[in-house]
XYZ file of C-alpha atoms in Angstrom:
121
model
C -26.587 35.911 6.541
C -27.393 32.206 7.731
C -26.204 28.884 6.544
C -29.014 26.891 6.690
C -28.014 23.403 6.778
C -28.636 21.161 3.117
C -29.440 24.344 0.956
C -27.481 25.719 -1.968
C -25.809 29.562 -1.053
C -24.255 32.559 -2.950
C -21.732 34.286 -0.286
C -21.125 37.176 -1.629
C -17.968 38.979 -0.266
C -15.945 42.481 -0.567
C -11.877 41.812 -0.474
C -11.121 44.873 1.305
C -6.893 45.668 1.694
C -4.999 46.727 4.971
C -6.048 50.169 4.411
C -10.044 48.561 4.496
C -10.191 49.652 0.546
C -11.291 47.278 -1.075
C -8.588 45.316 -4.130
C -8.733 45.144 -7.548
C -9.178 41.332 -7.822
C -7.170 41.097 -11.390
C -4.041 42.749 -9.547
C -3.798 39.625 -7.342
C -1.916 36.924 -7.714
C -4.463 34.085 -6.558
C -7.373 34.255 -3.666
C -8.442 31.510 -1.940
C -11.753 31.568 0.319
C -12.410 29.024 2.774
C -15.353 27.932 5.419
C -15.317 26.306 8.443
C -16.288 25.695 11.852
C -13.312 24.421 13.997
C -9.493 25.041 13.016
C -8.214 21.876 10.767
C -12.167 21.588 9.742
C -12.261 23.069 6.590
C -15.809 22.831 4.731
C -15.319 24.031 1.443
C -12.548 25.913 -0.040
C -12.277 28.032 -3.216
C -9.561 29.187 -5.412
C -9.781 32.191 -8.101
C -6.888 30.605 -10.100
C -9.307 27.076 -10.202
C -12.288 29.398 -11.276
C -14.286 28.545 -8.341
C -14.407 32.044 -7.403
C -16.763 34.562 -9.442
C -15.539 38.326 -9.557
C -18.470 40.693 -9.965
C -16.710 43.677 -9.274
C -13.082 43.632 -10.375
C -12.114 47.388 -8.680
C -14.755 47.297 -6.047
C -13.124 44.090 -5.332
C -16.477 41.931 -4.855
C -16.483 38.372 -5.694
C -18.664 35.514 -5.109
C -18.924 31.890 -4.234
C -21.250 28.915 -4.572
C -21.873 26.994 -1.182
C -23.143 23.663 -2.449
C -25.865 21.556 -0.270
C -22.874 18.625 -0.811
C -20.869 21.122 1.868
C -23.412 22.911 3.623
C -25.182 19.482 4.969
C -21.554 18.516 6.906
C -22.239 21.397 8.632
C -22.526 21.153 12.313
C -25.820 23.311 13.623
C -24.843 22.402 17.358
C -21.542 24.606 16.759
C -23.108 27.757 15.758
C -20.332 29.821 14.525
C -19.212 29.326 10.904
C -16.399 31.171 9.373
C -15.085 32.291 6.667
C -10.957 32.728 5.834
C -9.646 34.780 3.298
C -6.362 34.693 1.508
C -4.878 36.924 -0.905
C -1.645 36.282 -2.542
C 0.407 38.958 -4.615
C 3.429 39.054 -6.007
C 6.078 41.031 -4.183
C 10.039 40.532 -4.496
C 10.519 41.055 -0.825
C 9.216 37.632 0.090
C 9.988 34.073 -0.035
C 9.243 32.335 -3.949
C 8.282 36.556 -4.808
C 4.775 35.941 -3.166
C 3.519 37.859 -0.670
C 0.251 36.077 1.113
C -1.792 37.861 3.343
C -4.338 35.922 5.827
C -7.687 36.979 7.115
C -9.215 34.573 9.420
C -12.120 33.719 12.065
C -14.582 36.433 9.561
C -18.164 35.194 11.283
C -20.169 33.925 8.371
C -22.886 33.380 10.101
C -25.148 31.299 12.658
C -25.993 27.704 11.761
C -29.516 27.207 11.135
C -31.071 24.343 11.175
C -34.448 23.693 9.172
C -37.715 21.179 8.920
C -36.283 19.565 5.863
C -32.849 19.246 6.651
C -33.693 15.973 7.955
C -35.743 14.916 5.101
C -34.216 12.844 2.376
């Protein structure tokens, strides 16, 4: 899929488990989904328990979220990678505060594009 650069996008995304099967969203505790393009550059981030996150397929564990134009435009087309990072968090009594949170990170989202009316106003 690419980003192209002041455009509105649905990403949509399978949360797959360690054992690459994917979750049943309901069972988690919170998931948070973020973009970017350099580490400590986050573009937009979205949170399940904020209902920015919309869950299509509860078992099948496919969810979606809304890339706004706002975001997309502060996107950078001379870095071409853009990434994605996934967190789920679940509750487990063997961590710290009962939470166990699991990372995912440097998922290629796609290549920036840039377009003839990106420039436009």
């Amino acid at each position: 899929m690419a980003i192209v650069r002041k455009s509105d996008n649905t990403i949509e995304l399978t949360i797959n488990g360690g054992n690459g099967l994917p979750l049943t969203i309901s069972g988690l505790l919170d998931l948070e989904i973020l973009t970017y393009q350099l580490p400590k550059s986050v573009v937009q981030r979205w949170k399940l328990s904020d209902s920015e996150i919309t869950v299509t397929n509860d078992s099948g564990g496919v969810v979606e979220v809304y890339f706004g134009r706002s975001n997309t435009k502060m996107l950078n087309y001379k870095i071409e990678d853009c990434k994605l990072e996934v967190i789920a968090s679940f509750t487990d009594t063997n961590f710290e505060d009962n939470i166990r949170r699991e990372v995912d990170t440097d998922i290629e989202l796609a290549i920036i594009e840039d377009s003839p009316t990106a420039y436009e106003a």
